[in-house]
Short mmCIF file of C-alpha atoms (C1' of nucleotides) in Angstrom, two decimals:
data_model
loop_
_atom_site.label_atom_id
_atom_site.label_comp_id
_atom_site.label_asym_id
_atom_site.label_seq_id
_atom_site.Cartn_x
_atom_site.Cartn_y
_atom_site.Cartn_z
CA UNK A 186 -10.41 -0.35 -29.62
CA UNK A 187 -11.06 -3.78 -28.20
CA UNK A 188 -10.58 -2.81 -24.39
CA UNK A 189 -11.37 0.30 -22.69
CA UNK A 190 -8.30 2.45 -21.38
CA UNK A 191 -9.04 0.81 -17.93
CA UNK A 192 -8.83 -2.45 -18.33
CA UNK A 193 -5.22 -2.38 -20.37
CA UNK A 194 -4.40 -0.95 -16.50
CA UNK A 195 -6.04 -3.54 -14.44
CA UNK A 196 -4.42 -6.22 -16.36
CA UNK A 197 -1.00 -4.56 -15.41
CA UNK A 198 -1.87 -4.67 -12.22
CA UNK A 199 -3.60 -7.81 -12.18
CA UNK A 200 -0.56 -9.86 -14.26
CA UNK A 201 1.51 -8.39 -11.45
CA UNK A 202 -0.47 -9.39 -8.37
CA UNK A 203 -0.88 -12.86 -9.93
CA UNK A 204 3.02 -12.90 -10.35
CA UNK A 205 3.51 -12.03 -6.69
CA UNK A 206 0.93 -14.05 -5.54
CA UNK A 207 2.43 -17.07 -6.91
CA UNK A 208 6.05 -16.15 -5.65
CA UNK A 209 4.66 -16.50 -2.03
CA UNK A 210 2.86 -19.49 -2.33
CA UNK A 211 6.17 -20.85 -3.36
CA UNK A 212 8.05 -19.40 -0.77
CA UNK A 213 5.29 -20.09 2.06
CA UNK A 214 6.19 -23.95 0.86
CA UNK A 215 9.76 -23.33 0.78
CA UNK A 216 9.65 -22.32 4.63
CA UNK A 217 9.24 -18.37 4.45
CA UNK A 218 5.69 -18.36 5.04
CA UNK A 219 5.57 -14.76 6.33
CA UNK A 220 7.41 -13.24 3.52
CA UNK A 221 5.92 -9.96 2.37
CA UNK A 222 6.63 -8.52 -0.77
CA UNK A 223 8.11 -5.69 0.70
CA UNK A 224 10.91 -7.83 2.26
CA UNK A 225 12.47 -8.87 -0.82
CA UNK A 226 12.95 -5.38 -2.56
CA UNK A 227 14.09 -4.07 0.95
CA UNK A 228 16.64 -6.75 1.10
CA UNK A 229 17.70 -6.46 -2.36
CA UNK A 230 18.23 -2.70 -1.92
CA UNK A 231 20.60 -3.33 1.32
CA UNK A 232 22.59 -5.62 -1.16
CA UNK A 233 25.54 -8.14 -0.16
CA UNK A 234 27.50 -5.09 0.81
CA UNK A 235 24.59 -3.77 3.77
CA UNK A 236 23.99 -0.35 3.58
CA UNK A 237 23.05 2.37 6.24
CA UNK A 238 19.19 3.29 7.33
CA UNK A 239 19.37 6.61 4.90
CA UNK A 240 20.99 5.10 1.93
CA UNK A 241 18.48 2.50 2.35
CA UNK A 242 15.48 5.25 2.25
CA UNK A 243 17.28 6.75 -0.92
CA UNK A 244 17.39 3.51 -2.17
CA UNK A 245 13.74 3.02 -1.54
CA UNK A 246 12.51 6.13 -2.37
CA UNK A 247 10.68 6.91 0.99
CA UNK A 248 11.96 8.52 3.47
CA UNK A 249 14.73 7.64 6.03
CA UNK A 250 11.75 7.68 8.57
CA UNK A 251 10.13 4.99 6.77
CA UNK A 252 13.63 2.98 5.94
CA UNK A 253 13.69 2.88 9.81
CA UNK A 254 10.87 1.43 10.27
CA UNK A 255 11.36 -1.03 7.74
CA UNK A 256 14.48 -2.21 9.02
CA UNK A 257 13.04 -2.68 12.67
CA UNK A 258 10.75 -5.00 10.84
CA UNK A 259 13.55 -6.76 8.96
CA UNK A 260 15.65 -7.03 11.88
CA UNK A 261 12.83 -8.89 14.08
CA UNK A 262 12.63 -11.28 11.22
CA UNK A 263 16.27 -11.91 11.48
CA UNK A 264 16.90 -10.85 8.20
CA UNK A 265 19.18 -8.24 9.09
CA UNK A 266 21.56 -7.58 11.84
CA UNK A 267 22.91 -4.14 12.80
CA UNK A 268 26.84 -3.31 12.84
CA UNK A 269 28.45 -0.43 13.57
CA UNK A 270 30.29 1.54 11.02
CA UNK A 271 34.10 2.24 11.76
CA UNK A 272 34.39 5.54 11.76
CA UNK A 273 31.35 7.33 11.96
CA UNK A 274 29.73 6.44 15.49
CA UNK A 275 26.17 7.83 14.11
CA UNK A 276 25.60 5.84 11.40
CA UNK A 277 24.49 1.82 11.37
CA UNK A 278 25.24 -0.83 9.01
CA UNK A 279 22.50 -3.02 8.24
CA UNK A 280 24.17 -5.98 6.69
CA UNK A 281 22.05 -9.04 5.53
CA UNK A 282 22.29 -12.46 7.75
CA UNK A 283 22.57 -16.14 6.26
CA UNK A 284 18.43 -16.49 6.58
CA UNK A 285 18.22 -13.38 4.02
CA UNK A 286 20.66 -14.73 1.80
CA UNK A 287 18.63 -17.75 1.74
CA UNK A 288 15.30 -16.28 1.20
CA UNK A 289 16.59 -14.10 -1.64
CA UNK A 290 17.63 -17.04 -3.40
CA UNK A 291 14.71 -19.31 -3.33
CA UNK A 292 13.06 -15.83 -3.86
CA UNK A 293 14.87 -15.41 -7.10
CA UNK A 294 14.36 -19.29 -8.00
CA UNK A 295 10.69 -18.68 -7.19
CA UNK A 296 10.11 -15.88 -9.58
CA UNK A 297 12.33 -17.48 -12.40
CA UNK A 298 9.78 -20.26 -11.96
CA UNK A 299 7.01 -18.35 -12.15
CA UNK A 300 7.78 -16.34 -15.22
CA UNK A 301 8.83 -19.44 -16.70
CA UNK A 302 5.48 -20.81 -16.34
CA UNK A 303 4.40 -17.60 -18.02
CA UNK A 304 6.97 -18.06 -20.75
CA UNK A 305 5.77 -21.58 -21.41
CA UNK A 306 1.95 -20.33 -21.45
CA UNK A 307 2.80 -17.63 -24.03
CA UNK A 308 5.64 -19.35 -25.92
CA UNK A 309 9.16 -17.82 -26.30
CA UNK A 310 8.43 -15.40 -29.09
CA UNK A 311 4.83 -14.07 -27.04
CA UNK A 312 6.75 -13.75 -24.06
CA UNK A 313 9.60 -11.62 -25.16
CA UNK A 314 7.75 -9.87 -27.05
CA UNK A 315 5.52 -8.70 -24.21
CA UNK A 316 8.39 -8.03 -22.04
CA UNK A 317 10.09 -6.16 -24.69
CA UNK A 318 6.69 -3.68 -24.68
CA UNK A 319 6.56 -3.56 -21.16
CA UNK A 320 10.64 -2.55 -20.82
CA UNK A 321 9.19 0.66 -23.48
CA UNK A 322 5.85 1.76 -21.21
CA UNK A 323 7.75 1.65 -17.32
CA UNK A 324 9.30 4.31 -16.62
CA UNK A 325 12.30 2.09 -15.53
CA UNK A 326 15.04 3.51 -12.98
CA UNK A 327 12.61 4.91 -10.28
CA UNK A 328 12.86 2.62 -7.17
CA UNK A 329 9.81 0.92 -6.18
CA UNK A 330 10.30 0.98 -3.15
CA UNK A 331 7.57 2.51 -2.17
CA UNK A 332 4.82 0.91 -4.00
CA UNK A 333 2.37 0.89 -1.02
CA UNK A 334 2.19 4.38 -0.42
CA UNK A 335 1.86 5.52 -4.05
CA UNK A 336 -1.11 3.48 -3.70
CA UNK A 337 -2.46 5.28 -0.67
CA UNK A 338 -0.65 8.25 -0.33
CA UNK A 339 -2.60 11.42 -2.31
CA UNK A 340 -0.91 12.47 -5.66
CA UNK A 341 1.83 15.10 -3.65
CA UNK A 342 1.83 18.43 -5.25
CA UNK B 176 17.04 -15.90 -20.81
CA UNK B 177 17.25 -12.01 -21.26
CA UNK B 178 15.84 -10.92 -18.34
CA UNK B 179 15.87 -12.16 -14.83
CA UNK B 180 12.64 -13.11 -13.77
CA UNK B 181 12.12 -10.33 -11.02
CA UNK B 182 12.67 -8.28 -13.22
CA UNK B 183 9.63 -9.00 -15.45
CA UNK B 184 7.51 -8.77 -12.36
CA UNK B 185 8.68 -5.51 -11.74
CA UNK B 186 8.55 -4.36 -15.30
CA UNK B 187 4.36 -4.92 -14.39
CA UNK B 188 4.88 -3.39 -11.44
CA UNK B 189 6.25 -0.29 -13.45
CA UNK B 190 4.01 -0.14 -16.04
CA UNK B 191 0.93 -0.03 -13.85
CA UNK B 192 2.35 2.69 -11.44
CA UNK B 193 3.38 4.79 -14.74
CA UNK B 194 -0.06 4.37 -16.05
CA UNK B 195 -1.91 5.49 -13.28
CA UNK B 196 0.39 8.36 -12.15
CA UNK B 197 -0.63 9.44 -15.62
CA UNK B 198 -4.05 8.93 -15.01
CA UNK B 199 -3.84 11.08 -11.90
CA UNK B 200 -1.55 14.05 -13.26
CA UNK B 201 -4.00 14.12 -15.86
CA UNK B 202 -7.36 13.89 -13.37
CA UNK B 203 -4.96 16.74 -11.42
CA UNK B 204 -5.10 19.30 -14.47
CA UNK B 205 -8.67 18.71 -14.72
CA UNK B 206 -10.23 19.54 -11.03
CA UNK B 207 -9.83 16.56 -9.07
CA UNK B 208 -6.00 17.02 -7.65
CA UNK B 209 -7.29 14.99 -4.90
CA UNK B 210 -8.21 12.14 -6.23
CA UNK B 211 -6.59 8.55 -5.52
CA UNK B 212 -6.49 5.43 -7.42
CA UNK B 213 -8.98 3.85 -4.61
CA UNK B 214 -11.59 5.99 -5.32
CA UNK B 215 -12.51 5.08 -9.16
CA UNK B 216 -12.33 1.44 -8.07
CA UNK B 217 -14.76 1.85 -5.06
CA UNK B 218 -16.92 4.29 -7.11
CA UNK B 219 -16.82 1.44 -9.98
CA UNK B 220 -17.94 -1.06 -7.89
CA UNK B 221 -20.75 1.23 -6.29
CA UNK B 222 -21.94 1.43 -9.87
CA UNK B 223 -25.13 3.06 -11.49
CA UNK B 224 -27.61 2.15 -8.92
CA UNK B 225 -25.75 2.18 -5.67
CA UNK B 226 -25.52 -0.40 -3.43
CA UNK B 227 -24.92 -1.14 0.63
CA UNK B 228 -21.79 -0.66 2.33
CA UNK B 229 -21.65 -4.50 2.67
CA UNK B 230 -22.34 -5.21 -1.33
CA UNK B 231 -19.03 -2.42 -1.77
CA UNK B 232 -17.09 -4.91 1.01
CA UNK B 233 -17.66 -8.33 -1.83
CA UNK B 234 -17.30 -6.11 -4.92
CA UNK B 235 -13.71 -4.69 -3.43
CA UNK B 236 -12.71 -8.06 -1.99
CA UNK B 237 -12.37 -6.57 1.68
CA UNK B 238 -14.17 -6.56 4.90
CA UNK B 239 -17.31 -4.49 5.23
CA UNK B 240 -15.44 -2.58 8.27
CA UNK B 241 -12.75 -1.54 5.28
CA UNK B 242 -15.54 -0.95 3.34
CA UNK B 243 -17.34 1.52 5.58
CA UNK B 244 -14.27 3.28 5.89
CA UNK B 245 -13.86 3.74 1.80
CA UNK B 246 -17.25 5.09 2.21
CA UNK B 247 -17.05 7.69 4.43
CA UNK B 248 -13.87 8.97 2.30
CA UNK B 249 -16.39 8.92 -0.68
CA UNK B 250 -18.64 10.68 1.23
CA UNK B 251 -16.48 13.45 2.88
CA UNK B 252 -14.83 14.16 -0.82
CA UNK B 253 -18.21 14.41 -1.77
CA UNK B 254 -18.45 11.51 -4.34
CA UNK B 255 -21.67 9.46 -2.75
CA UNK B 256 -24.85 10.03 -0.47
CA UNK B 257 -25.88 7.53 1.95
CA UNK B 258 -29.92 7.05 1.38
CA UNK B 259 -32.41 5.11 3.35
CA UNK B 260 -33.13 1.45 1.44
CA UNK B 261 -37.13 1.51 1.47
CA UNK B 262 -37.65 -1.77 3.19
CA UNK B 263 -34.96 -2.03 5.61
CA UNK B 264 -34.17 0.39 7.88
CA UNK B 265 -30.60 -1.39 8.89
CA UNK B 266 -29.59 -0.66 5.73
CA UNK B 267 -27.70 2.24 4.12
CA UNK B 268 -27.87 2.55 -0.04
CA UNK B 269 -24.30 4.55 -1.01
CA UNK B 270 -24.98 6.23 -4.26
CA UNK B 271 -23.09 8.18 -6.22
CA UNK B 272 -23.45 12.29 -6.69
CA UNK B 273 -23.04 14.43 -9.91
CA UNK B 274 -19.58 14.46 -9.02
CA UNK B 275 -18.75 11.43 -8.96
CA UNK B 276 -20.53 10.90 -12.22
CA UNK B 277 -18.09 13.62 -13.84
CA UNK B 278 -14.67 12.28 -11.79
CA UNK B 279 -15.78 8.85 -13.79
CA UNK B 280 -16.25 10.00 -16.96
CA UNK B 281 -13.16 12.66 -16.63
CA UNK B 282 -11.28 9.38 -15.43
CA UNK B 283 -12.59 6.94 -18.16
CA UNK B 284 -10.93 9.91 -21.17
CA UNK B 285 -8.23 9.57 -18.76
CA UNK B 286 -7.42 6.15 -19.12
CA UNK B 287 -7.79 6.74 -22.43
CA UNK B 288 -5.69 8.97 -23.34
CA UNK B 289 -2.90 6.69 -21.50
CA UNK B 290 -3.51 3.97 -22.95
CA UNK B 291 -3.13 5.36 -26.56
CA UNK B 292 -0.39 7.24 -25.68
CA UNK B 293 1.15 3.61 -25.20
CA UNK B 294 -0.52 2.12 -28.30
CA UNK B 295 0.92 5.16 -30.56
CA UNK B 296 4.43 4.54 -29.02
CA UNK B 297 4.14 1.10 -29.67
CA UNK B 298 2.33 0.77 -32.44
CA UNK B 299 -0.78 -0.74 -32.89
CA UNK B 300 0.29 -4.48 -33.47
CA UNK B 301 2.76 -4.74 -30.44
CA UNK B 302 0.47 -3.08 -28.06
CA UNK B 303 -2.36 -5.80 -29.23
CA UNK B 304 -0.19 -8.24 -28.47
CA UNK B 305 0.58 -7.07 -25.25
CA UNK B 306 -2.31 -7.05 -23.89
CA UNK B 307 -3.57 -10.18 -24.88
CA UNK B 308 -0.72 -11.57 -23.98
CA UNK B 309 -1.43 -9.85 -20.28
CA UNK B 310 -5.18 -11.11 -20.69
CA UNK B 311 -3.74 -14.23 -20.71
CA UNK B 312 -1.72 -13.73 -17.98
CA UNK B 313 -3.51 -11.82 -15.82
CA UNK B 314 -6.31 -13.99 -13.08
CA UNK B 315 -9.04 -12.20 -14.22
CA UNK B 316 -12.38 -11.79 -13.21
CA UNK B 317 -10.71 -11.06 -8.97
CA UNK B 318 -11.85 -7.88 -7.17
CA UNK B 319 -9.11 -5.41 -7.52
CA UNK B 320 -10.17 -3.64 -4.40
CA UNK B 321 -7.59 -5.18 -2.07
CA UNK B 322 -4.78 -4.00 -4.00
CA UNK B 323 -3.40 -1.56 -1.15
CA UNK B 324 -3.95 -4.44 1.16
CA UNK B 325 -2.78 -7.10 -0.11
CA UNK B 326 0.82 -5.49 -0.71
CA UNK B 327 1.04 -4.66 3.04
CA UNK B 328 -1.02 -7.82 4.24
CA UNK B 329 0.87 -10.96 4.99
CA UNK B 330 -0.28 -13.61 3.07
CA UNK B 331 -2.96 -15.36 4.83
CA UNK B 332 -3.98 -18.98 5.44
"C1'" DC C 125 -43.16 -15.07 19.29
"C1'" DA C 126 -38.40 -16.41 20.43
"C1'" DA C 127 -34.12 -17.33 18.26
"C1'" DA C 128 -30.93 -16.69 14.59
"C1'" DT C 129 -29.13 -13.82 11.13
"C1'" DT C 130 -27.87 -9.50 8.95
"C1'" DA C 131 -26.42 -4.40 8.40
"C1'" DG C 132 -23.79 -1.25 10.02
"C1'" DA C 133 -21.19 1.35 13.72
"C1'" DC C 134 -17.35 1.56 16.95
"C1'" DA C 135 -12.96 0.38 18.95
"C1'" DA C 136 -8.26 -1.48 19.04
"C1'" DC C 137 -4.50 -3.07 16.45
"C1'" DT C 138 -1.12 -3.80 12.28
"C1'" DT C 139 1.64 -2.16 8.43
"C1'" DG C 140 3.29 1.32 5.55
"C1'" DG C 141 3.70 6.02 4.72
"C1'" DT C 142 4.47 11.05 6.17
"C1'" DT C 143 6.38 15.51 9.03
"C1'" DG C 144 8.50 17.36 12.76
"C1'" DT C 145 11.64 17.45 16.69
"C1'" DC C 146 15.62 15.94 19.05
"C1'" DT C 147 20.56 14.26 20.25
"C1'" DA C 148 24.90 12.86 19.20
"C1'" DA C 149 28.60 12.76 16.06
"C1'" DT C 150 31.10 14.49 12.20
"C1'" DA C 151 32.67 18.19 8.91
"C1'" DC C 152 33.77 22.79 7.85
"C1'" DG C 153 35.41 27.72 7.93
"C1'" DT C 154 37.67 31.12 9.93
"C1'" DA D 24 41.47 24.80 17.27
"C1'" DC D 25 37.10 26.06 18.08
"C1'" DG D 26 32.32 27.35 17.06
"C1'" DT D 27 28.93 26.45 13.61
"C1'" DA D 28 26.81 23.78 10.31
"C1'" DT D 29 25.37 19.36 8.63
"C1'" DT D 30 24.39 14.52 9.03
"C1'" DA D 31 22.67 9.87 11.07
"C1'" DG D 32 19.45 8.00 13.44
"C1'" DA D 33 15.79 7.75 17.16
"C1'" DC D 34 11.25 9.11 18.82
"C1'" DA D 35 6.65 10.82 18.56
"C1'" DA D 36 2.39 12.10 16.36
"C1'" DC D 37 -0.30 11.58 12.57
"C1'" DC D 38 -2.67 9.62 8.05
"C1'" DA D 39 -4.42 5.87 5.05
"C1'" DA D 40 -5.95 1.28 4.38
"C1'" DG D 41 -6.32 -3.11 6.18
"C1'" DT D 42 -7.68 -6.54 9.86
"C1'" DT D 43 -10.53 -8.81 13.98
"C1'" DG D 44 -13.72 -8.38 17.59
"C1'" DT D 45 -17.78 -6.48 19.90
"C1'" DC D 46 -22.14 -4.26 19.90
"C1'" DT D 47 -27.05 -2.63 18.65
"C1'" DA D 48 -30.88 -2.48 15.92
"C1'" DA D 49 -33.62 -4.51 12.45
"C1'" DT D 50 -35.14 -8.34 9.87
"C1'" DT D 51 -35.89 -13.27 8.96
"C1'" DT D 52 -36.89 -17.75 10.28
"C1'" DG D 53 -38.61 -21.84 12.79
#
DNA sequence: CAAATTAGACAACTTGGTTGTCTAATACGT
DNA sequence: ACGTATTAGACAACCAAGTTGTCTAATTTG
């Protein structure tokens, strides 16, 4: 009963925050230096195949409102381009351009380095250990997509 | 080499979010279905004995304009009073009400009851070493305040 | 006592979320 | 085959939390 409830929750949050925190230092040196942490989990729910605005908000988990809107952003950050679908005139293909596959590889290079550095901290057996625990508590399989409006957004009936 | 390191960072990610939706389904049950993760961080840096709207800006790690803002949802939810600082009438002292005093201690058990929940699953020795391992990992000792923010804010300087 | 600083309010803007409404295109059922 | 549903996406209005900038009143300082 070393630590109050609390603080086991803070550290979550805090071990993350310090994780993406020292992603985009790396990738503000790498040349991505307005790279939100949003980008990266929109991108990587698009996927090398693009995807429409809807799937994309299923994807997400927010609505297809909010996919919009996130895709307007991506797009004026040239990470995505729009194409249109053959054979269904509504819809839009966002598809991924060469700059986004380059940022989600030194993306992926940057966190491998960073949980490295977390690996070597801990040691091997520490490390898995604590991943292995942390694989049990998340409720894996939800999409995260919309981690800043859990935050904000009131607890929804 | 198990897991890919965005993965771990979401695995945080996860684990925090499932934590305090717990938190708040449990708050929910007991008479605050309102209540949002912000407000037992801002009423946790208000503390005991109150303090100005620009003393809650440093504690929370955001601008006193922010700050003022969190207050006045405090105060409309009915969680603080503003009272006059003998002394300095530019002042404001933010102090907490009965209710807030209740929503802290009903969201201290809270975290509580998560938290074990997660120590019975994993058993006592695991979960020890998780969190020290997290302690470890974790920057400690930064205002958590920013936490909506800083997801949405691009990464400055 | 004048000048600088401080506390807080107010306004405008950004980013992310939500609902609700709307049009155009596609799918379906008779 | 045609009229009716459903679907994809755009647009608008709003909420929540953040930012910077400007302003006034009060206090501190030289």
């Amino acid at each position: 009963m070393s630590e109050p409830g609390w603080r086991v929750v803070l550290l979550l949050a805090g071990a993350f925050r310090q994780g993406v925190d020292a992603l985009h230092s790396e990738l503000a040196d790498q040349g991505y230096p307005g790279a939100r942490p949003l980008h990266g989990f929109a991108l990587q729910a698009i996927g090398p195949e693009g995807c429409t605005i809807n799937q994309l908000g299923q994807r997400l988990g927010v609505s297809k409102q909010a996919a919009a809107k996130t895709a307007t952003g991506l797009e004026d950050a040239g990470y995505i381009a729009r194409e249109p679908v053959p054979g269904d005139r509504r819809a839009v293909l966002l598809r991924r351009t060469e700059r986004a596959e380059e940022f989600l590889a030194a993306s992926a290079a940057g966190f491998e380095h960073v949980v490295d550095r977390w690996r070597r901290h801990l040691g091997a057996g520490r490390f898995d250990a604590m991943v292995e625990a942390l694989a049990e508590i998340a409720d894996d399989g939800r999409p995260i997509g919309d981690l800043p409006g859990w935050l904000t957004q009131r607890p929804s009936t």
